[in-house]
Coordinates of C-alpha atoms in Angstrom, one line a residue:
M282 CA 36.0 5.9 -33.2
R283 CA 38.4 4.2 -35.6
D284 CA 38.8 4.1 -39.3
E285 CA 40.4 1.3 -41.2
I286 CA 42.6 3.2 -43.7
D287 CA 45.0 1.7 -46.2
R288 CA 48.3 2.3 -44.3
G289 CA 50.3 -0.5 -45.9
G290 CA 51.7 -3.7 -44.2
A291 CA 49.7 -6.6 -43.0
G292 CA 48.6 -6.5 -39.4
E293 CA 49.4 -2.9 -38.9
P294 CA 47.3 -0.9 -36.4
N295 CA 44.3 1.0 -37.8
S296 CA 43.8 4.7 -37.4
S297 CA 41.0 6.7 -35.9
A298 CA 38.8 9.2 -37.7
A299 CA 40.2 12.7 -38.3
G300 CA 38.8 16.0 -37.7
N301 CA 40.6 26.1 -37.7
Q302 CA 40.9 29.2 -37.6
Q303 CA 39.4 31.8 -39.9
E304 CA 40.1 35.4 -39.2
P305 CA 37.7 37.5 -41.1
T306 CA 38.4 40.9 -42.7
T307 CA 36.4 42.9 -45.2
N308 CA 36.6 41.3 -48.7
L309 CA 38.0 44.0 -50.9
V310 CA 37.8 41.9 -54.0
T311 CA 34.0 41.5 -54.0
A312 CA 32.7 44.6 -52.2
A313 CA 33.8 47.6 -50.3
P314 CA 33.3 47.7 -46.5
V315 CA 30.5 49.6 -44.9
A316 CA 31.3 53.2 -44.2
A317 CA 32.5 54.1 -40.6
T318 CA 31.8 57.7 -39.9
D319 CA 31.3 58.3 -36.2
A320 CA 31.7 61.2 -33.9
D321 CA 32.3 58.8 -31.0
P322 CA 35.9 57.6 -30.9
D323 CA 35.1 55.2 -28.0
A324 CA 32.9 53.1 -30.3
T325 CA 35.6 50.6 -30.9
N326 CA 38.9 49.6 -29.4
P327 CA 41.1 49.1 -32.5
T328 CA 44.1 48.2 -30.4
A329 CA 42.4 45.4 -28.7
T330 CA 40.8 44.2 -31.9
A331 CA 44.1 44.1 -33.8
A332 CA 46.2 42.6 -31.0
A333 CA 45.4 39.1 -32.3
G334 CA 46.5 40.0 -35.7
S335 CA 49.8 41.7 -34.8
S336 CA 53.0 39.9 -35.3
E337 CA 56.5 41.0 -36.2
T338 CA 58.6 38.1 -37.3
N339 CA 62.1 38.8 -38.5
G340 CA 63.2 35.3 -39.3
P341 CA 64.9 33.4 -42.1
L342 CA 63.5 32.9 -45.5
P343 CA 61.0 30.1 -45.3
A344 CA 60.9 26.9 -47.3
V345 CA 60.8 27.1 -51.0
G346 CA 57.1 26.9 -51.7
S347 CA 55.7 28.6 -48.6
I348 CA 54.8 31.9 -50.2
S349 CA 51.3 30.6 -51.0
E350 CA 50.4 30.8 -47.3
G351 CA 50.6 34.5 -47.9
V352 CA 49.2 34.7 -51.4
G353 CA 46.5 32.2 -50.7
R354 CA 45.1 34.1 -47.7
A355 CA 46.1 37.6 -48.7
S356 CA 44.7 40.6 -47.0
I357 CA 41.2 39.4 -47.7
S358 CA 39.3 37.0 -45.6
S359 CA 38.1 33.6 -46.8
V360 CA 34.4 33.4 -46.4
P361 CA 32.9 29.9 -46.0
E362 CA 30.1 29.2 -48.4
P363 CA 26.7 29.5 -46.7
Q364 CA 26.0 25.7 -46.8
Q365 CA 29.1 24.8 -44.9
P366 CA 28.7 23.3 -41.4
V367 CA 29.5 25.6 -38.5
H368 CA 32.2 23.6 -36.8
G369 CA 34.2 20.4 -37.2
H370 CA 36.1 18.5 -39.8
T371 CA 35.1 15.7 -42.1
A372 CA 36.5 12.3 -42.0
P373 CA 38.8 10.9 -44.6
E374 CA 36.8 10.5 -47.8
S375 CA 36.4 7.2 -49.5
L376 CA 37.8 7.5 -53.0
E377 CA 35.4 4.8 -54.1
S378 CA 31.8 4.7 -53.2
P379 CA 31.3 2.9 -49.9
S380 CA 29.3 -0.3 -50.1
K381 CA 26.8 1.0 -47.6
P382 CA 26.2 4.3 -45.8
I383 CA 28.0 5.0 -42.5
I384 CA 25.6 5.2 -39.6
G385 CA 25.5 8.7 -38.2
A386 CA 27.6 10.2 -41.0
A387 CA 26.5 12.7 -43.6
V388 CA 27.4 12.1 -47.2
E389 CA 28.8 15.1 -49.0
S390 CA 26.9 16.0 -52.2
N391 CA 28.7 16.9 -55.4
D392 CA 27.3 20.4 -55.4
S393 CA 28.2 21.1 -51.8
Q394 CA 30.3 24.1 -52.8
Q395 CA 27.3 26.0 -54.0
P396 CA 25.6 28.1 -51.4
G397 CA 22.5 26.4 -50.0
A398 CA 23.0 23.3 -52.0
S399 CA 22.5 20.9 -49.2
E400 CA 21.4 20.7 -45.6
P401 CA 24.2 21.3 -43.1
I402 CA 25.8 18.2 -41.7
V403 CA 25.9 17.3 -38.1
T404 CA 28.4 19.5 -36.2
Q405 CA 31.1 18.6 -33.8
P406 CA 32.0 20.2 -30.4
E407 CA 33.1 23.7 -31.0
L408 CA 36.7 24.3 -32.0
D409 CA 39.1 26.8 -30.6
S410 CA 41.2 29.2 -32.8
H411 CA 43.7 26.5 -33.5
G412 CA 41.1 24.0 -34.7
T413 CA 41.2 21.8 -31.6
R414 CA 38.1 20.9 -29.6
G415 CA 37.3 23.0 -26.6
D416 CA 36.9 19.8 -24.5
G417 CA 40.5 19.0 -25.1
A418 CA 39.8 15.8 -27.0
Q419 CA 41.9 15.1 -30.1
E420 CA 39.5 12.7 -31.8
P421 CA 37.0 14.5 -34.0
K422 CA 33.7 13.2 -35.5
S423 CA 33.9 11.4 -38.8
E424 CA 32.1 12.0 -42.1
A425 CA 32.0 9.6 -44.9
A426 CA 31.9 11.1 -48.4
T427 CA 32.2 10.0 -51.9
A428 CA 34.7 11.8 -54.0
P429 CA 35.9 11.1 -57.5
G430 CA 39.6 10.6 -58.2
P431 CA 42.3 8.0 -58.1
V432 CA 41.8 4.6 -56.6
G433 CA 42.0 4.0 -52.9
T434 CA 39.3 3.0 -50.4
L435 CA 38.7 3.8 -46.8
S436 CA 36.4 1.8 -44.6
L437 CA 35.0 3.8 -41.7
D438 CA 33.5 2.4 -38.5
E439 CA 32.2 5.5 -36.8
K440 CA 31.0 5.9 -33.2
E441 CA 28.6 8.7 -32.6
K442 CA 29.6 11.8 -30.7
S443 CA 27.1 14.3 -29.2
P444 CA 27.5 17.5 -31.2
Q445 CA 27.5 21.0 -29.6
P446 CA 26.2 23.1 -32.6
S447 CA 27.0 26.7 -32.9
K448 CA 24.3 29.3 -32.3
A449 CA 24.8 30.5 -35.8
A450 CA 21.9 29.3 -37.9
G451 CA 22.8 26.7 -40.5
P452 CA 21.5 27.5 -44.0
A453 CA 18.4 26.1 -45.4
S454 CA 18.5 24.3 -48.7
A455 CA 18.6 26.5 -51.8
P456 CA 15.4 26.5 -53.9
P457 CA 15.6 24.3 -57.0
G458 CA 17.1 26.1 -60.0
A459 CA 18.1 29.1 -58.0
T460 CA 21.0 30.2 -60.1
G461 CA 20.0 33.3 -62.2
P462 CA 21.3 36.7 -61.1
L463 CA 17.7 37.9 -60.5
N464 CA 16.1 34.6 -59.6
P465 CA 13.5 35.7 -57.0
E466 CA 13.8 32.4 -55.1
R467 CA 17.5 32.7 -54.9
L468 CA 17.2 36.3 -53.7
Q469 CA 14.7 35.3 -51.0
F470 CA 17.1 32.5 -49.9
L471 CA 19.9 34.9 -49.5
A472 CA 17.7 37.3 -47.6
D473 CA 16.6 34.5 -45.3
E474 CA 20.2 33.5 -44.8
I475 CA 21.0 37.0 -43.6
S476 CA 18.0 37.0 -41.3
R477 CA 19.0 33.6 -39.8
N478 CA 22.5 34.7 -38.8
V479 CA 22.5 38.5 -38.4
G480 CA 21.4 38.3 -34.8
Q481 CA 24.6 36.4 -33.9
V482 CA 27.2 38.5 -35.8
Q483 CA 28.4 40.2 -32.6
A484 CA 29.0 36.9 -30.8
E485 CA 30.1 34.4 -33.5
E486 CA 32.5 34.9 -36.3
V487 CA 30.8 32.0 -38.3
A488 CA 27.5 33.9 -38.2
R489 CA 29.3 37.1 -39.3
L490 CA 30.9 35.3 -42.2
R491 CA 27.6 33.7 -43.3
T492 CA 25.9 37.0 -43.1
A493 CA 28.6 38.7 -45.1
T494 CA 28.7 36.0 -47.7
A495 CA 25.0 36.1 -48.4
A496 CA 25.0 39.9 -48.3
L497 CA 27.8 40.1 -50.9
E498 CA 26.0 37.7 -53.2
L499 CA 22.7 39.5 -52.8
A500 CA 24.3 42.8 -53.5
G501 CA 26.0 41.4 -56.6
A502 CA 22.8 39.9 -57.9
V503 CA 20.8 43.1 -57.7
R504 CA 23.5 45.5 -58.8
P505 CA 23.1 46.6 -62.5
P506 CA 26.0 45.3 -64.7
P507 CA 27.4 48.8 -65.4
D508 CA 27.5 49.6 -61.7
A509 CA 29.1 46.2 -61.0
I510 CA 31.9 46.9 -63.5
M511 CA 32.6 50.3 -62.0
S512 CA 32.6 48.8 -58.5
W513 CA 35.7 46.9 -59.5
F514 CA 37.5 50.2 -59.7
T515 CA 36.2 51.3 -56.3
N516 CA 38.0 48.4 -54.8
M517 CA 41.2 49.3 -56.8
S518 CA 40.9 52.8 -55.5
I519 CA 40.8 51.6 -51.9
V520 CA 44.0 49.5 -52.5
S521 CA 45.6 52.6 -54.2
A522 CA 44.8 54.9 -51.3
V523 CA 46.0 52.3 -48.7
R524 CA 49.3 52.0 -50.6
V525 CA 49.8 55.8 -50.5
F526 CA 49.0 56.0 -46.8
Q527 CA 51.3 53.2 -46.0
S528 CA 54.1 54.9 -47.9
W529 CA 53.4 58.1 -46.0
R530 CA 53.2 56.1 -42.7
V531 CA 49.7 57.6 -42.0
F532 CA 48.5 54.4 -40.3
D533 CA 51.5 54.5 -38.0
T534 CA 51.0 58.1 -37.2
I535 CA 47.3 58.0 -36.2
P536 CA 47.2 57.2 -32.4
A537 CA 46.1 53.6 -31.7
G538 CA 44.8 53.9 -28.1
K539 CA 41.2 53.4 -27.2
G540 CA 39.2 56.5 -28.0
E541 CA 42.1 58.3 -29.4
S542 CA 42.0 60.4 -32.6
I543 CA 44.0 63.1 -34.4
S544 CA 43.1 66.2 -36.2
Y545 CA 43.7 66.3 -39.9
A546 CA 45.9 69.4 -39.4
D547 CA 48.2 67.6 -37.0
L548 CA 48.3 64.5 -39.1
A549 CA 49.2 66.4 -42.2
A550 CA 52.0 68.2 -40.3
K551 CA 53.4 64.9 -39.0
V552 CA 53.5 63.2 -42.4
D553 CA 54.5 66.3 -44.3
A554 CA 51.4 66.5 -46.5
E555 CA 49.1 69.2 -47.6
E556 CA 46.1 69.2 -45.2
A557 CA 43.3 69.6 -47.8
F558 CA 44.8 67.0 -50.0
L559 CA 45.3 64.6 -47.1
I560 CA 41.6 65.0 -46.2
R561 CA 40.7 64.3 -49.8
M562 CA 42.8 61.2 -50.0
S563 CA 41.3 59.9 -46.7
W564 CA 37.7 60.1 -48.1
M565 CA 38.3 56.9 -50.1
L566 CA 39.1 55.2 -46.9
S567 CA 36.7 56.8 -44.4
S568 CA 33.8 56.4 -46.8
T569 CA 34.5 52.7 -47.0
G570 CA 35.1 52.0 -43.4
V571 CA 38.9 51.7 -43.5
L572 CA 39.3 54.9 -41.4
R573 CA 36.8 56.7 -39.2
H574 CA 36.1 60.3 -39.8
I575 CA 35.1 62.2 -36.7
E576 CA 33.6 65.7 -36.8
P577 CA 34.9 68.3 -36.5
G578 CA 38.0 67.6 -38.6
R579 CA 39.5 64.5 -36.9
V580 CA 40.3 60.9 -37.9
A581 CA 40.7 57.7 -36.0
H582 CA 41.7 54.1 -36.5
T583 CA 39.2 51.3 -37.2
P584 CA 40.1 47.6 -36.5
T585 CA 40.9 47.4 -40.2
S586 CA 43.3 50.4 -40.5
I587 CA 45.2 49.5 -37.4
M588 CA 46.2 46.2 -39.1
L589 CA 47.8 48.2 -41.9
R590 CA 50.6 49.6 -39.8
E591 CA 54.2 49.0 -40.7
N592 CA 55.0 46.1 -38.4
E593 CA 51.6 44.4 -38.5
A594 CA 51.5 41.1 -40.2
M595 CA 48.5 42.1 -42.3
G596 CA 50.2 45.3 -43.3
S597 CA 53.1 43.3 -44.6
M598 CA 50.7 40.9 -46.4
F599 CA 49.0 43.8 -48.1
K600 CA 52.3 45.0 -49.5
I601 CA 53.2 41.5 -50.8
M602 CA 49.7 41.2 -52.4
C603 CA 50.1 44.6 -54.1
T604 CA 53.3 43.3 -55.8
N605 CA 52.1 39.8 -56.5
V606 CA 48.6 40.7 -57.7
V607 CA 48.3 44.4 -58.5
D608 CA 51.7 45.1 -60.0
V609 CA 51.8 41.7 -61.8
S610 CA 48.4 42.3 -63.3
A611 CA 49.8 45.3 -65.2
I612 CA 52.5 43.2 -67.0
L613 CA 50.5 40.0 -67.6
P614 CA 49.6 40.9 -71.2
A615 CA 53.3 41.5 -72.0
Y616 CA 54.2 38.3 -70.1
F617 CA 51.9 36.1 -72.1
D618 CA 52.9 37.9 -75.3
T619 CA 56.5 36.8 -74.5
Y620 CA 55.9 33.3 -73.2
G621 CA 52.7 32.3 -75.0
R622 CA 49.1 32.1 -73.8
R623 CA 49.7 29.1 -71.6
E624 CA 50.1 28.3 -67.9
P625 CA 53.4 29.4 -66.5
L626 CA 55.5 26.3 -65.7
G627 CA 58.2 27.8 -63.5
P628 CA 60.0 27.8 -61.2
A629 CA 61.8 30.5 -63.1
H630 CA 60.4 32.7 -65.9
I631 CA 57.3 33.5 -63.9
P632 CA 55.3 36.7 -63.8
T633 CA 57.0 38.0 -60.6
S634 CA 60.5 37.5 -62.0
F635 CA 59.4 39.0 -65.3
L636 CA 58.0 42.0 -63.5
A637 CA 61.4 42.4 -61.7
G638 CA 63.3 42.3 -64.9
R639 CA 65.0 39.1 -63.8
P640 CA 63.0 36.4 -65.6
E641 CA 65.7 33.8 -65.0
L642 CA 65.2 33.8 -61.3
E643 CA 62.8 31.8 -59.1
Y644 CA 60.5 33.7 -56.7
F645 CA 62.6 32.8 -53.6
E646 CA 65.8 33.7 -55.4
L647 CA 64.3 37.2 -55.9
L648 CA 63.5 37.4 -52.2
N649 CA 67.0 36.3 -51.2
E650 CA 68.4 39.3 -53.1
D651 CA 66.7 41.8 -50.8
P652 CA 66.8 41.3 -46.9
D653 CA 64.0 43.8 -46.4
R654 CA 61.7 41.8 -48.7
I655 CA 62.6 38.7 -46.7
K656 CA 61.6 40.4 -43.4
L657 CA 58.4 41.7 -45.0
F658 CA 57.6 38.2 -46.2
M659 CA 58.3 36.6 -42.8
R660 CA 55.9 39.1 -41.1
A661 CA 53.3 38.4 -43.6
M662 CA 53.5 34.6 -43.0
A663 CA 52.2 35.2 -39.5
V664 CA 48.8 36.0 -41.1
A665 CA 48.8 32.7 -43.0
H666 CA 49.7 30.6 -39.9
R667 CA 46.8 32.0 -38.0
R668 CA 44.3 32.0 -40.8
V669 CA 44.9 28.5 -42.3
P670 CA 44.0 25.4 -40.3
T671 CA 47.1 23.3 -39.3
I672 CA 45.8 20.7 -36.9
G673 CA 42.5 19.0 -36.4
M674 CA 42.0 17.6 -39.8
Y675 CA 44.3 14.6 -40.1
D676 CA 44.0 11.6 -37.8
M677 CA 47.2 11.5 -35.8
S678 CA 46.4 8.5 -33.6
W679 CA 47.9 5.9 -35.9
V680 CA 51.0 8.1 -36.4
L681 CA 51.5 8.4 -32.6
D682 CA 50.9 4.6 -32.1
R683 CA 53.5 3.6 -34.6
A684 CA 56.0 6.2 -33.4
D685 CA 55.6 4.8 -29.9
Q686 CA 56.2 1.3 -31.2
D687 CA 59.5 2.3 -32.8
P688 CA 61.1 5.2 -31.0
S689 CA 64.2 5.1 -33.2
R690 CA 62.2 5.8 -36.4
L691 CA 61.6 9.3 -37.8
A692 CA 57.9 9.9 -37.5
W693 CA 57.5 13.3 -39.0
V694 CA 59.5 15.0 -41.8
D695 CA 58.3 18.6 -42.6
V696 CA 59.4 19.0 -46.2
G697 CA 60.2 22.7 -46.8
G698 CA 59.5 23.3 -43.1
G699 CA 61.2 26.7 -42.9
N700 CA 61.6 27.9 -39.4
G701 CA 59.8 24.9 -37.9
H702 CA 56.6 26.7 -37.1
T703 CA 54.4 23.7 -38.2
V704 CA 56.4 21.1 -36.4
K705 CA 56.1 23.3 -33.3
V706 CA 52.3 23.4 -33.7
F707 CA 52.0 19.6 -34.1
R708 CA 54.4 18.9 -31.2
E709 CA 52.4 21.2 -28.9
A710 CA 49.1 19.7 -29.9
Y711 CA 50.4 16.1 -29.8
P712 CA 52.9 15.6 -27.0
G713 CA 53.4 12.0 -28.0
L714 CA 55.2 13.3 -31.1
R715 CA 58.8 13.3 -29.8
A716 CA 61.3 15.9 -30.9
N717 CA 63.9 13.3 -31.8
Q718 CA 61.4 11.7 -34.2
C719 CA 60.8 15.0 -36.1
A720 CA 62.9 16.5 -38.9
I721 CA 62.7 19.8 -40.7
Q722 CA 64.1 19.8 -44.2
D723 CA 64.8 23.0 -46.2
L724 CA 67.5 24.9 -48.0
P725 CA 70.7 25.3 -46.1
E726 CA 70.5 29.1 -45.9
V727 CA 67.0 28.8 -44.5
L728 CA 67.9 26.3 -41.8
D729 CA 71.0 28.1 -40.6
E730 CA 69.0 31.1 -39.3
A731 CA 66.1 28.9 -38.3
Q732 CA 68.2 26.8 -36.0
K733 CA 69.5 29.9 -34.2
Q734 CA 66.0 31.1 -33.5
A735 CA 64.9 27.7 -32.4
E736 CA 67.6 27.3 -29.7
S737 CA 65.4 28.8 -27.0
D738 CA 62.2 27.0 -28.2
D739 CA 61.5 23.9 -26.1
A740 CA 59.1 22.5 -28.8
L741 CA 61.9 22.5 -31.3
R742 CA 64.8 21.5 -29.1
G743 CA 66.0 18.0 -30.2
V744 CA 64.4 18.3 -33.7
S745 CA 66.7 17.4 -36.6
W746 CA 67.5 20.1 -39.2
I747 CA 68.3 18.5 -42.6
P748 CA 69.4 20.6 -45.6
V749 CA 67.6 19.5 -48.7
N750 CA 66.6 21.1 -52.0
F751 CA 63.3 19.3 -52.7
H752 CA 63.6 20.1 -56.4
K753 CA 66.7 18.0 -56.7
D754 CA 67.2 15.8 -53.6
V755 CA 65.6 12.8 -52.0
P756 CA 64.5 13.5 -48.4
V757 CA 65.7 11.4 -45.5
K758 CA 64.5 7.8 -46.2
G759 CA 62.0 5.6 -44.4
A760 CA 60.1 8.2 -42.2
L761 CA 56.5 7.6 -41.3
I762 CA 55.1 10.9 -42.5
Y763 CA 56.3 13.4 -45.1
Y764 CA 54.4 16.6 -44.6
L765 CA 54.0 19.5 -47.2
R766 CA 52.0 22.5 -46.0
H767 CA 51.2 25.0 -48.8
I768 CA 54.1 23.8 -51.0
A769 CA 52.0 22.3 -53.8
R770 CA 50.2 25.5 -54.8
D771 CA 53.4 27.4 -55.4
Y772 CA 54.3 25.2 -58.4
S773 CA 53.0 24.0 -61.7
D774 CA 52.2 20.3 -62.3
P775 CA 55.5 19.4 -63.8
V776 CA 57.5 21.0 -61.0
F777 CA 55.3 19.6 -58.2
T778 CA 55.5 16.1 -59.8
T779 CA 59.2 16.3 -59.5
I780 CA 59.0 17.2 -55.8
L781 CA 56.6 14.3 -55.2
R782 CA 58.7 11.9 -57.2
N783 CA 61.8 12.8 -55.1
I784 CA 59.7 12.1 -51.9
A785 CA 58.3 8.9 -53.3
A786 CA 61.9 7.6 -53.7
A787 CA 62.3 7.9 -49.9
L788 CA 59.1 6.2 -48.8
A789 CA 58.8 2.9 -46.9
P790 CA 55.8 0.7 -47.7
D791 CA 53.8 2.2 -44.8
S792 CA 55.0 5.8 -45.2
R793 CA 52.5 8.5 -46.1
V794 CA 52.8 11.9 -47.8
L795 CA 50.5 14.6 -46.4
V796 CA 49.7 17.6 -48.6
S797 CA 47.9 20.3 -46.7
E798 CA 46.2 22.6 -49.2
Q799 CA 42.9 24.2 -50.4
L800 CA 40.9 21.8 -52.6
L801 CA 39.1 23.5 -55.5
A802 CA 35.5 22.2 -56.1
G803 CA 32.7 23.2 -58.4
A804 CA 32.8 24.9 -61.7
P805 CA 33.3 27.7 -61.2
P806 CA 34.7 27.5 -57.6
P807 CA 33.6 30.1 -55.0
V808 CA 35.0 33.5 -55.7
Y809 CA 37.6 33.5 -52.9
A810 CA 38.9 30.1 -54.0
A811 CA 39.1 31.4 -57.6
F812 CA 41.0 34.5 -56.4
K813 CA 43.6 32.4 -54.6
D814 CA 44.1 30.3 -57.7
Y815 CA 44.5 33.4 -59.8
A816 CA 46.9 35.0 -57.3
M817 CA 49.2 31.9 -57.6
L818 CA 49.7 32.7 -61.3
S819 CA 52.3 35.3 -60.3
L820 CA 54.5 32.5 -58.8
G821 CA 53.8 29.9 -61.5
G822 CA 51.7 28.0 -59.1
K823 CA 48.0 26.9 -59.0
E824 CA 45.3 25.6 -56.7
R825 CA 44.1 22.1 -57.5
T826 CA 41.0 19.9 -57.4
L827 CA 41.2 16.4 -55.9
E828 CA 41.3 14.9 -59.4
Q829 CA 44.3 17.1 -60.3
F830 CA 46.1 16.0 -57.2
G831 CA 45.4 12.5 -58.2
A832 CA 46.9 13.0 -61.6
V833 CA 50.0 14.6 -60.3
A834 CA 50.4 11.8 -57.7
A835 CA 50.0 9.1 -60.4
A836 CA 52.8 10.7 -62.4
A837 CA 55.0 10.6 -59.4
G838 CA 54.4 7.0 -58.6
L839 CA 51.9 7.7 -55.8
R840 CA 48.1 7.4 -55.3
V841 CA 45.6 9.3 -53.2
S842 CA 44.8 7.1 -50.2
G843 CA 42.7 9.5 -48.1
V844 CA 41.2 13.0 -47.9
F845 CA 40.7 14.8 -44.6
R846 CA 38.6 18.0 -45.1
D847 CA 38.1 21.0 -42.9
Q848 CA 34.4 21.7 -42.7
A849 CA 34.6 25.5 -42.2
T850 CA 36.9 26.2 -45.2
P851 CA 38.0 24.5 -48.5
H852 CA 41.2 23.4 -46.8
A853 CA 42.1 19.7 -46.6
V854 CA 44.9 17.3 -46.0
V855 CA 45.3 14.9 -49.0
E856 CA 47.1 11.7 -48.1
F857 CA 49.3 9.9 -50.6
A858 CA 50.8 6.4 -50.6
L859 CA 53.0 4.4 -52.9
Q860 CA 51.2 2.8 -55.8
E861 CA 50.3 -0.8 -55.3

């Protein structure tokens, strides 16, 4: 299948249509997890469950702008809205209405972010944990969609693919007008959504997420308002108890082997705590499923608690979120009293630097002052790399074709690329992307350590490392692709406009800028998308709609030339080109 996308230059080759991983955890923002009190410690294998989530990365400070991979995903899972398709990725959207519908392609409705708003679109072959198709193919199925925003048209010529839909039941259409908190039709829709998917929760993560999403909305709809308000403090109490137990190293002291547990008496002795008080503190966690209470008088890990240990990526992410969300929330009234009731502009004088008593510093300058915080940050970033789709959305065929036509030209510049993780992912997924055609640009202090770590990595051997401060400098000129993954959300519109303007000065006529970010949609957006946007306040950043990306691009001398959406999450790759 091939798409004719505005790539610039007459007679240039066209590109083919473009195409995830989502690692669920209990959503502590919207509801507490189910209690896990069980006398049988063999019921779960927390070590095996957490293995995929464990990563200790003691690397250099990543690119300016990459914190949002942590803040955006946090210690709380992103739950796809019930109407979202099970697998696959949409094609680049037309930014003007197509003259006629694309055969075999579904058109995305404007209210698609609302649960049950539309029928599920045709699915693709199932994707593995990295967002690639299980059959090894790189060419995903296309979807044409109409989206508002800046000018730019895409003409799609799609060939049909035979889908292999997931066993998870797709949602039915929501009943008309089903919006009220106690609307009987909406409540029935949510109950049906749970029934359709609950039978597959053991086998499929998508079914599990659909069930959880519907259950959370159902619980919120039927809960009396006073109870709903008090439930917010339940979630805060869970966070508070976890912080205490992390500081006492309780999660590291509980044995992690299959079927293992420890008595409260032994645990109290090991962490130097009063036994009765330790038991009392644990109730907040065992009653909500974070820990498992076992009679008589023992406690064991759950798959959740084992991820909160000292060297676990999620444990590090939890600590970062406690600072950037919980601690910052306490000073926000004073911050806005000082700077005015307006959006923080950054990159300095942001809530996190205000909290630290160093308002003149940027976020990454704060991190640079504390090596332990840098290590914590790097471990936490492993969560973001696994949870956020990297490949599978953007059509790479045209990039590989042009790179092959001119082997001396830089094909891929990772702007703010940190330790090279993203370049490594793309090179491993697309062997035609040669190392000598890839460059990683970041601050000098970041690249110095990153290069040392990359010496033994075959995927990064031969890659160029170019020191650049993207706030001030123009990147290397004339490359085919300039890639920014989770850079935009860390900055306000004026700051991000400057970054894009600097990149625009380096573009050739056929160059493209790819911004890999969450796209906000709907008013209001789904709760998790709203949470991520709110969390970015602490850094002076923000999540954006497609229209907002278009406005920032226009101010930088660019235009939106394509949108490549992930169907399982709100994530997308927005493509920019020079203004005509």
